CSV table of N, CA and C in Angstrom, one decimal:
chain,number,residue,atom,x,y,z
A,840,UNK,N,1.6,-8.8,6.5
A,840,UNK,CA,0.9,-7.6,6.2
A,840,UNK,C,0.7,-6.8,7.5
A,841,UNK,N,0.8,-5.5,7.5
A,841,UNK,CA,0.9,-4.8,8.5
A,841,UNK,C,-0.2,-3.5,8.3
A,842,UNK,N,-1.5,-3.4,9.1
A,842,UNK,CA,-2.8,-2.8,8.8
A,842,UNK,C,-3.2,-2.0,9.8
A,843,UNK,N,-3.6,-0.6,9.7
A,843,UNK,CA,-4.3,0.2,10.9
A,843,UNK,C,-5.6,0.8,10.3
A,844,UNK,N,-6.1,0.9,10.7
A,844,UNK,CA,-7.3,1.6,10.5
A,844,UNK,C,-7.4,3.4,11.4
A,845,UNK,N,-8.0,4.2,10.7
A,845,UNK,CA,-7.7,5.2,10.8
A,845,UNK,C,-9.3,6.2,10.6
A,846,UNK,N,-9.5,7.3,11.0
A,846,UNK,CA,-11.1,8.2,10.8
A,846,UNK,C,-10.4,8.7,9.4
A,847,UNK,N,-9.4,9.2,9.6
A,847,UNK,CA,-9.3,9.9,8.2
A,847,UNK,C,-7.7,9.6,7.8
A,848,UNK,N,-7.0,10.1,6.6
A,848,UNK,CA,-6.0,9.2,6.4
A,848,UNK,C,-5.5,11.1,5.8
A,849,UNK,N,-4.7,11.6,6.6
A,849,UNK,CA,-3.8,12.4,6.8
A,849,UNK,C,-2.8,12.2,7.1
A,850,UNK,N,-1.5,13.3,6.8
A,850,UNK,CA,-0.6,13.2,7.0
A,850,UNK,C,0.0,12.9,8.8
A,851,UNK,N,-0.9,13.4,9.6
A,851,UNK,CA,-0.8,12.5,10.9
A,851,UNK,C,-0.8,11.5,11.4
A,852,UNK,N,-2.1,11.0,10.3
A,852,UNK,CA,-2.3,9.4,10.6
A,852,UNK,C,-1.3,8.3,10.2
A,853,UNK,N,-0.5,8.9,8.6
A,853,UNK,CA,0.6,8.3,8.0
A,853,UNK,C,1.5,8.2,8.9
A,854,UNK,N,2.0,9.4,10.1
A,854,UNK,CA,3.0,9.4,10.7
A,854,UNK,C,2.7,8.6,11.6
A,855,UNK,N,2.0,8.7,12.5
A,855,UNK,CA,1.5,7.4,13.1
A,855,UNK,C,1.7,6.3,12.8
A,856,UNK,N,1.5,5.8,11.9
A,856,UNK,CA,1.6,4.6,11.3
A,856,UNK,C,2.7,4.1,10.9
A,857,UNK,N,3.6,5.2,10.3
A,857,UNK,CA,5.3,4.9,10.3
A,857,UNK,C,5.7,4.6,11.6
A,858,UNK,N,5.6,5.5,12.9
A,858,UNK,CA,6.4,5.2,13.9
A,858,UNK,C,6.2,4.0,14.7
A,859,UNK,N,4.5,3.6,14.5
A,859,UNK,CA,3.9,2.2,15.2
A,859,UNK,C,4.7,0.9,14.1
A,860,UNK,N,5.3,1.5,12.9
A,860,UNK,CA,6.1,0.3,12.1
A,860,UNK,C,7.2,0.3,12.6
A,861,UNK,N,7.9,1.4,12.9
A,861,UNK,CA,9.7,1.9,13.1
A,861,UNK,C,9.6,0.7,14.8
A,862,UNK,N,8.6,1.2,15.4
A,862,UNK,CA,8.8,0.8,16.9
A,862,UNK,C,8.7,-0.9,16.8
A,863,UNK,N,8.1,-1.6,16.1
A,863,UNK,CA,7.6,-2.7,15.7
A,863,UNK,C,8.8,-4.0,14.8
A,864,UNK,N,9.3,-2.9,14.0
A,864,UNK,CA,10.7,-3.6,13.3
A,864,UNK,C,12.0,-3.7,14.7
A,865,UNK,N,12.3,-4.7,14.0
A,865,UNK,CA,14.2,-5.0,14.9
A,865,UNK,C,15.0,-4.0,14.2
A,866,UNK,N,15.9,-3.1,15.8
A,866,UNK,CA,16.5,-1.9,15.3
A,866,UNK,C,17.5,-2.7,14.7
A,867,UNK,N,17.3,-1.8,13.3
A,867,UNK,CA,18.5,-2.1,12.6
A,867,UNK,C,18.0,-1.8,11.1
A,868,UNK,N,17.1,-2.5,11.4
A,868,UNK,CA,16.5,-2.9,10.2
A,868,UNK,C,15.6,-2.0,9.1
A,869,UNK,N,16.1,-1.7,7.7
A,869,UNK,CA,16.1,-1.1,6.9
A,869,UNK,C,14.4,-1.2,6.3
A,870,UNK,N,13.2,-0.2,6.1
A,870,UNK,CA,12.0,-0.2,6.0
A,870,UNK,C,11.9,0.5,5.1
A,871,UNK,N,11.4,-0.5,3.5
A,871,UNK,CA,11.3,0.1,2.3
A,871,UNK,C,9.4,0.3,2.1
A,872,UNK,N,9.0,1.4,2.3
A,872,UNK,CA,7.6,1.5,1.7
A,872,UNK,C,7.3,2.2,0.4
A,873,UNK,N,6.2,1.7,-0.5
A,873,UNK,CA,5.9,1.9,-1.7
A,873,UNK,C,4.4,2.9,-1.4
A,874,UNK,N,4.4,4.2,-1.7
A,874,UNK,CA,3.3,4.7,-1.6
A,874,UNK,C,2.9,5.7,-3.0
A,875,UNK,N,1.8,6.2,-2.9
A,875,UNK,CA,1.1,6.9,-3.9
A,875,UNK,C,1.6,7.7,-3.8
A,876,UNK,N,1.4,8.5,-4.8
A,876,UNK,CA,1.2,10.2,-4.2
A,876,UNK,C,0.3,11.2,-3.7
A,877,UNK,N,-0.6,10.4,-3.0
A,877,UNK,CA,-1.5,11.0,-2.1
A,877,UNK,C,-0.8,12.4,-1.2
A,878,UNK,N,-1.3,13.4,-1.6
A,878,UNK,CA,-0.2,14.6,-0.7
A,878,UNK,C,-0.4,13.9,0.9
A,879,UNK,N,-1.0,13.3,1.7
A,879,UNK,CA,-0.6,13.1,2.9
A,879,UNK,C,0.9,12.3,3.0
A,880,UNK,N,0.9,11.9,2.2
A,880,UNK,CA,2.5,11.0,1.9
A,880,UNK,C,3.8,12.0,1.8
A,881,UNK,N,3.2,12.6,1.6
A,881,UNK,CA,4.6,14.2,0.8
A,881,UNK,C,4.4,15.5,2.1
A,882,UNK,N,4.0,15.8,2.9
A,882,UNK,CA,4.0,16.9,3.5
A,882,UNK,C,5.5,16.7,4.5
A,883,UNK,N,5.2,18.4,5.2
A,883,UNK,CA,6.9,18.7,5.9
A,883,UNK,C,6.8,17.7,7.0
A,884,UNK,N,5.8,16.9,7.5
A,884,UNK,CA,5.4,16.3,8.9
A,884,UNK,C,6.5,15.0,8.5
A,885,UNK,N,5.8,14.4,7.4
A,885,UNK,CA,6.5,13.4,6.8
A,885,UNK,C,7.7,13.3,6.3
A,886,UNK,N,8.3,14.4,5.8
A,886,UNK,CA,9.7,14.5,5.8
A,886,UNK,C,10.7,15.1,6.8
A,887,UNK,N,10.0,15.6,7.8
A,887,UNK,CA,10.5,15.1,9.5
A,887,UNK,C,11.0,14.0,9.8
A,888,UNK,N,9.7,13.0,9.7
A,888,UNK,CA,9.4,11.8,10.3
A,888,UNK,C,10.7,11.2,9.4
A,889,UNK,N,10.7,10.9,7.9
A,889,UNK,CA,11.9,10.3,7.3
A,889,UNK,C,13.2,10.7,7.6
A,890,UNK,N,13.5,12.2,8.0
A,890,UNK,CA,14.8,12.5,8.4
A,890,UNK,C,15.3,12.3,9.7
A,891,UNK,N,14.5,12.0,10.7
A,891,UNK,CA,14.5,11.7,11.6
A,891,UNK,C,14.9,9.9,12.2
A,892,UNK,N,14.5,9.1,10.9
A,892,UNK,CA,14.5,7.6,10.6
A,892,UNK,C,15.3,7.5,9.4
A,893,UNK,N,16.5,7.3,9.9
A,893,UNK,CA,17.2,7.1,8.3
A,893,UNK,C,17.3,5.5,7.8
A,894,UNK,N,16.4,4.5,8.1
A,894,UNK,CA,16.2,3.8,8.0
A,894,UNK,C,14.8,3.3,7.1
A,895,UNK,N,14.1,4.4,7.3
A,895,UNK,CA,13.1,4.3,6.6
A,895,UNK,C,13.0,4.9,4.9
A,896,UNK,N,12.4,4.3,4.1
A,896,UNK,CA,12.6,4.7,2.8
A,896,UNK,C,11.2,4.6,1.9
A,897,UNK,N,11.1,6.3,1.8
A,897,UNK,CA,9.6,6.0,0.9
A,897,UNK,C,10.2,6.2,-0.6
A,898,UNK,N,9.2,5.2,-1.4
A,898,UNK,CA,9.5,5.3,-2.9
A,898,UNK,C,7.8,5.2,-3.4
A,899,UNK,N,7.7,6.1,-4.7
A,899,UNK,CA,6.3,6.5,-4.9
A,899,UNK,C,6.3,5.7,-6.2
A,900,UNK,N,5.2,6.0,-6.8
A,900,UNK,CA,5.0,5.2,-8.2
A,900,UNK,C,4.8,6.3,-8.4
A,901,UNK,N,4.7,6.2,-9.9
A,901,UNK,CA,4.5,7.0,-10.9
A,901,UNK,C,2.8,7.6,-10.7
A,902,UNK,N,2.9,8.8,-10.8
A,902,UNK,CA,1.4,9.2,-11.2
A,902,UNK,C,0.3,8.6,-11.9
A,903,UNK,N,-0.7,8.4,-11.9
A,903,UNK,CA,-1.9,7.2,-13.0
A,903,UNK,C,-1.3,6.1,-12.9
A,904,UNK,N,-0.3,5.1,-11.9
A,904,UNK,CA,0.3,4.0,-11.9
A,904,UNK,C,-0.3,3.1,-10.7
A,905,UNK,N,-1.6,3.1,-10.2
A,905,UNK,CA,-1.8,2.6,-9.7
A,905,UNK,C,-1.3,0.8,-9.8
A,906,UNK,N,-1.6,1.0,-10.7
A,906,UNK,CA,-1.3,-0.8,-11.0
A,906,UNK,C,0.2,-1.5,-10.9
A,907,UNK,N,0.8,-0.2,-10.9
A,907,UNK,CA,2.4,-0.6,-10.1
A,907,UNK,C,2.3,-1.1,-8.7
A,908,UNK,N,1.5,-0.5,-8.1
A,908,UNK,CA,1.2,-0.4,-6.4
A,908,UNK,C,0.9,-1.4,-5.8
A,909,UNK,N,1.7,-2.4,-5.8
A,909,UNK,CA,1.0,-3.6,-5.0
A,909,UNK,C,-0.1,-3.5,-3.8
A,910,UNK,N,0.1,-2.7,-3.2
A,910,UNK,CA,-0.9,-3.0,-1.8
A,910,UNK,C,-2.6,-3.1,-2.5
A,911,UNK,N,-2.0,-1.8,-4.3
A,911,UNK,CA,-3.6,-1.9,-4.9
A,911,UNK,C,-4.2,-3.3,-4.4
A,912,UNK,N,-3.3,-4.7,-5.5
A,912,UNK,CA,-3.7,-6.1,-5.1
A,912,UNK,C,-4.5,-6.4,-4.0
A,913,UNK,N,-4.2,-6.0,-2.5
A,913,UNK,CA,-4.3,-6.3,-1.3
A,913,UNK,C,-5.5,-5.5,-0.7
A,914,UNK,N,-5.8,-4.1,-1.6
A,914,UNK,CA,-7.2,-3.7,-1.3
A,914,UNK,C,-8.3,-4.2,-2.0
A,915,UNK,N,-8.0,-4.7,-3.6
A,915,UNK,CA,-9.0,-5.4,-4.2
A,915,UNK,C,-9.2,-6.5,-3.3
A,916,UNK,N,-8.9,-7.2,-2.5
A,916,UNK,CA,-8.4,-9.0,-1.9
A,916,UNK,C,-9.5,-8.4,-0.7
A,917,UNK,N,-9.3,-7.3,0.0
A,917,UNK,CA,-9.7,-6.5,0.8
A,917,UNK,C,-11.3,-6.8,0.3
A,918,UNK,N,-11.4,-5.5,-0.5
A,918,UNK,CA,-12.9,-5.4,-0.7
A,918,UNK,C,-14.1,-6.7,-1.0
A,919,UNK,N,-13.4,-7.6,-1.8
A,919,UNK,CA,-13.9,-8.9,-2.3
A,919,UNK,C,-14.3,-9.4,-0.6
A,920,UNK,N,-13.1,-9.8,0.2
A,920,UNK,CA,-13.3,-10.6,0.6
A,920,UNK,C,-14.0,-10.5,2.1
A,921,UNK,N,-13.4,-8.9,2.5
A,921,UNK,CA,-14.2,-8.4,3.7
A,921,UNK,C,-15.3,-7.8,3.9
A,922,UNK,N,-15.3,-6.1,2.7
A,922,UNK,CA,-16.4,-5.2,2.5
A,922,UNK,C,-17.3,-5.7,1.5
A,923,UNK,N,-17.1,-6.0,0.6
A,923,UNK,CA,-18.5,-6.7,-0.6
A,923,UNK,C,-19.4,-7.7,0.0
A,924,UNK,N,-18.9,-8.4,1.4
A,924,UNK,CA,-19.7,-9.6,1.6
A,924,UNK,C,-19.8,-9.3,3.4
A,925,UNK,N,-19.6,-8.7,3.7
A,925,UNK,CA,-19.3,-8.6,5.4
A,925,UNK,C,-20.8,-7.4,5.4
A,926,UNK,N,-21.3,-7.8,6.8
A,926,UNK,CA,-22.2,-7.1,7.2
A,926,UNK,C,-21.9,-6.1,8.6
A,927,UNK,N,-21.8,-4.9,8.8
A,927,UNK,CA,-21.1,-4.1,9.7
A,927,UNK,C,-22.3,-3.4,10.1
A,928,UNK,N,-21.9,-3.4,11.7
A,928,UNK,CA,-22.7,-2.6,12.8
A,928,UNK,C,-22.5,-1.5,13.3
A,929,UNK,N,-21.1,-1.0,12.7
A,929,UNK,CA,-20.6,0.1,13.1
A,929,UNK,C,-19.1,0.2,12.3
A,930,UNK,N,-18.5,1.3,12.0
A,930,UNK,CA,-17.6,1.9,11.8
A,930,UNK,C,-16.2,1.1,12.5
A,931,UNK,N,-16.3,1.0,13.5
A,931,UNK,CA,-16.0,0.4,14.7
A,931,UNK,C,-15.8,-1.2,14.5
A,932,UNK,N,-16.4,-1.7,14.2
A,932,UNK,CA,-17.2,-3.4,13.8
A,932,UNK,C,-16.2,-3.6,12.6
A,933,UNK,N,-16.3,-2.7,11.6
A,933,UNK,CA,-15.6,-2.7,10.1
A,933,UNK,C,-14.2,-3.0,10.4
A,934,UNK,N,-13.3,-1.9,11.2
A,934,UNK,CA,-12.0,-1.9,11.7
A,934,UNK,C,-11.8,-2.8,12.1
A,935,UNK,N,-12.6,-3.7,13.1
A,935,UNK,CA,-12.6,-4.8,14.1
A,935,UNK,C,-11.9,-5.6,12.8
A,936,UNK,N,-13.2,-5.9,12.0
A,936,UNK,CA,-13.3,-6.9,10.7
A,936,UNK,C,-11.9,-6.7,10.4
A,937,UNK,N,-11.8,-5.9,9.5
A,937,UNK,CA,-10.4,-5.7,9.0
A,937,UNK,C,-9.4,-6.3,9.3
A,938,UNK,N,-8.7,-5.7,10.4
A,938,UNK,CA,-8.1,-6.6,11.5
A,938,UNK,C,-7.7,-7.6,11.8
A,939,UNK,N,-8.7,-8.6,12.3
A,939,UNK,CA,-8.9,-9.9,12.1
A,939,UNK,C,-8.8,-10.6,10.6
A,940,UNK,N,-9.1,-10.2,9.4
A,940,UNK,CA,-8.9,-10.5,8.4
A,940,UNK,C,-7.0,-10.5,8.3
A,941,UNK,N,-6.5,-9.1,8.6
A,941,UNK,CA,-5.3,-9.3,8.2
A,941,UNK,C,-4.4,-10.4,9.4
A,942,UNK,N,-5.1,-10.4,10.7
A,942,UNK,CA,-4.2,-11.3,11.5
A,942,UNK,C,-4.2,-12.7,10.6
A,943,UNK,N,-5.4,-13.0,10.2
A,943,UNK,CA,-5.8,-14.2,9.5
A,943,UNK,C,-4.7,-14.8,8.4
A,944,UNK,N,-4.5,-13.8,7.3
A,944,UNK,CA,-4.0,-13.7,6.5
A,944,UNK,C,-2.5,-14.1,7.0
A,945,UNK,N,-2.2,-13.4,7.6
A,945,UNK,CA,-0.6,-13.4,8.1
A,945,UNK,C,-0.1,-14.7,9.1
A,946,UNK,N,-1.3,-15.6,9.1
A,946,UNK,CA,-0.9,-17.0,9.7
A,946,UNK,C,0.0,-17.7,8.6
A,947,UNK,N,-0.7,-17.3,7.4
A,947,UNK,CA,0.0,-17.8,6.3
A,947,UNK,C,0.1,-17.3,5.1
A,948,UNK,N,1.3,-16.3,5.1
A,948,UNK,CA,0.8,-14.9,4.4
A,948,UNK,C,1.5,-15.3,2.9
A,949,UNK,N,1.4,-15.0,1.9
A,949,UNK,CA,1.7,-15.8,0.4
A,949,UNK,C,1.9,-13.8,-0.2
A,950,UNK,N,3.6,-14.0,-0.4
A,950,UNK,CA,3.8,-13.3,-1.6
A,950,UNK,C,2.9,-12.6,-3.1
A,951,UNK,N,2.5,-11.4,-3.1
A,951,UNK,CA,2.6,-11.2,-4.7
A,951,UNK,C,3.5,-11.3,-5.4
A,952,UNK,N,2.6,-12.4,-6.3
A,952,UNK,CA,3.4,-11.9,-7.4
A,952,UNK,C,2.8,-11.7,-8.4
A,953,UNK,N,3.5,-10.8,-8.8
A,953,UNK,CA,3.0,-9.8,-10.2
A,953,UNK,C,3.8,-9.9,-11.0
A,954,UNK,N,3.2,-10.0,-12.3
A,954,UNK,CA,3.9,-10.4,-13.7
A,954,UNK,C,2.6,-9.1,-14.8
A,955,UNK,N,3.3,-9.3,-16.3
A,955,UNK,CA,3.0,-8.6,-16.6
A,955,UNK,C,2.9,-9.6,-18.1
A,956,UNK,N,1.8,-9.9,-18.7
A,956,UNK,CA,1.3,-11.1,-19.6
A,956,UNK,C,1.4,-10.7,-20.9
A,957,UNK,N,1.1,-9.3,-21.2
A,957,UNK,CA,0.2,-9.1,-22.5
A,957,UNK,C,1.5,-8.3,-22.9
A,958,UNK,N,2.2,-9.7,-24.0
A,958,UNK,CA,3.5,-9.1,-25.0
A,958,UNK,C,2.9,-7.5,-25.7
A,959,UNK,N,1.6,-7.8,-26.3
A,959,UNK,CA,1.5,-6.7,-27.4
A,959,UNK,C,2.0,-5.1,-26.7
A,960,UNK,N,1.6,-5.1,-25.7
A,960,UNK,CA,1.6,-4.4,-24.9
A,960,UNK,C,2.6,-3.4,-23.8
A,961,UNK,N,4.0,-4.2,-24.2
A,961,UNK,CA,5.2,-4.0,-23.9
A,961,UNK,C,5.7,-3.0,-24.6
A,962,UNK,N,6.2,-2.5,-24.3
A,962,UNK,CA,7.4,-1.3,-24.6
A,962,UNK,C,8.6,-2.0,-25.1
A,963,UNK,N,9.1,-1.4,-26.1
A,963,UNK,CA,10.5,-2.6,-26.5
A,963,UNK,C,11.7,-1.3,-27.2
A,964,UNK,N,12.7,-2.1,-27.6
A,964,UNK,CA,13.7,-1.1,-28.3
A,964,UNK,C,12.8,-1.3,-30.0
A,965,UNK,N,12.2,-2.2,-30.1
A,965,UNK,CA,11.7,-1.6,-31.7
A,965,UNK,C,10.6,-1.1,-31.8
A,966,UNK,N,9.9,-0.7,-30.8
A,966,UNK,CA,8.6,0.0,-31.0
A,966,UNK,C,9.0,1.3,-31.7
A,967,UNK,N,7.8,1.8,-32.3
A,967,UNK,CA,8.7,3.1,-33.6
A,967,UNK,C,6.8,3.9,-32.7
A,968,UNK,N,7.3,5.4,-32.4
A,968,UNK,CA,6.4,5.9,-31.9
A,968,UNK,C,6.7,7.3,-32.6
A,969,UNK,N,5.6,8.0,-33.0
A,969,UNK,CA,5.2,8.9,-33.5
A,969,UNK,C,4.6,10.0,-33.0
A,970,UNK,N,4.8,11.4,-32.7
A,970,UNK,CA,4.0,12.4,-32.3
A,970,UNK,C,3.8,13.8,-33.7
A,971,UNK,N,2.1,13.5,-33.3
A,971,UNK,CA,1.8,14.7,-34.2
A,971,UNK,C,1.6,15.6,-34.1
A,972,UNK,N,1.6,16.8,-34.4
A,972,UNK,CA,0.5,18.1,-34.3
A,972,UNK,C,-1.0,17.9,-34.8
A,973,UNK,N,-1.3,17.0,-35.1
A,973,UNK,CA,-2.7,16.6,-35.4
A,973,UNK,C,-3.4,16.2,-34.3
């Protein structure tokens, strides 16, 4: 898991964060990230930065798809385990926290996996769907 902490999360700070990953990977090596559509993700800065890195590859989810988003996983895991129960003396202290949680993590870092349980709930070739004017 790979984590920065940031004052505000702009399109500068995104760029930042890509190039502290580009510089960090073995050149060669192909960088697939999964992001929202947060407009700091989408601005001209950022599609600089991608054309400039043709190695790097952003892919978005779908709009209201949060739950596609894996990293979602990894902020709930986040808030449980660091912000809901951690006591912070500063802004500063919080980041520290942070941090140290993901070095932690990444001693022995375990895969999501995500599955999807609830048959009713599936999309299929026989589902029969209907639109009304009502």
């Amino acid at each position: 898991m790979v984590g920065k902490t940031a004052a505000r999360h702009t399109s500068q700070e995104f760029v930042a964060f890509l190039a502290e990953l580009v510089a960090n990977q073995p050149r060669g090596k192909e960088i697939h990230l999964i992001a929202d559509n947060l407009s700091a993700h989408k601005t001209s800065r950022v599609e600089q930065f991608i054309a400039a890195h043709p190695q790097v590859h952003l892919h978005f989810t779908p709009t209201y798809s949060s739950w596609l988003n894996q990293v979602e996983n990894w902020f709930a895991r986040i808030e449980r385990d660091v912000i809901a129960r951690g006591v912070f003396t500063s802004v500063r202290d919080l980041a520290r926290k942070l941090m140290r949680y993901i070095r932690r993590y990444n001693r022995a870092p375990k895969p999501i996996k995500w599955t999807y349980r609830h048959p009713s709930h599936r999309i299929s070739v026989n589902t029969i769907s209907s639109v009304t004017g009502h």
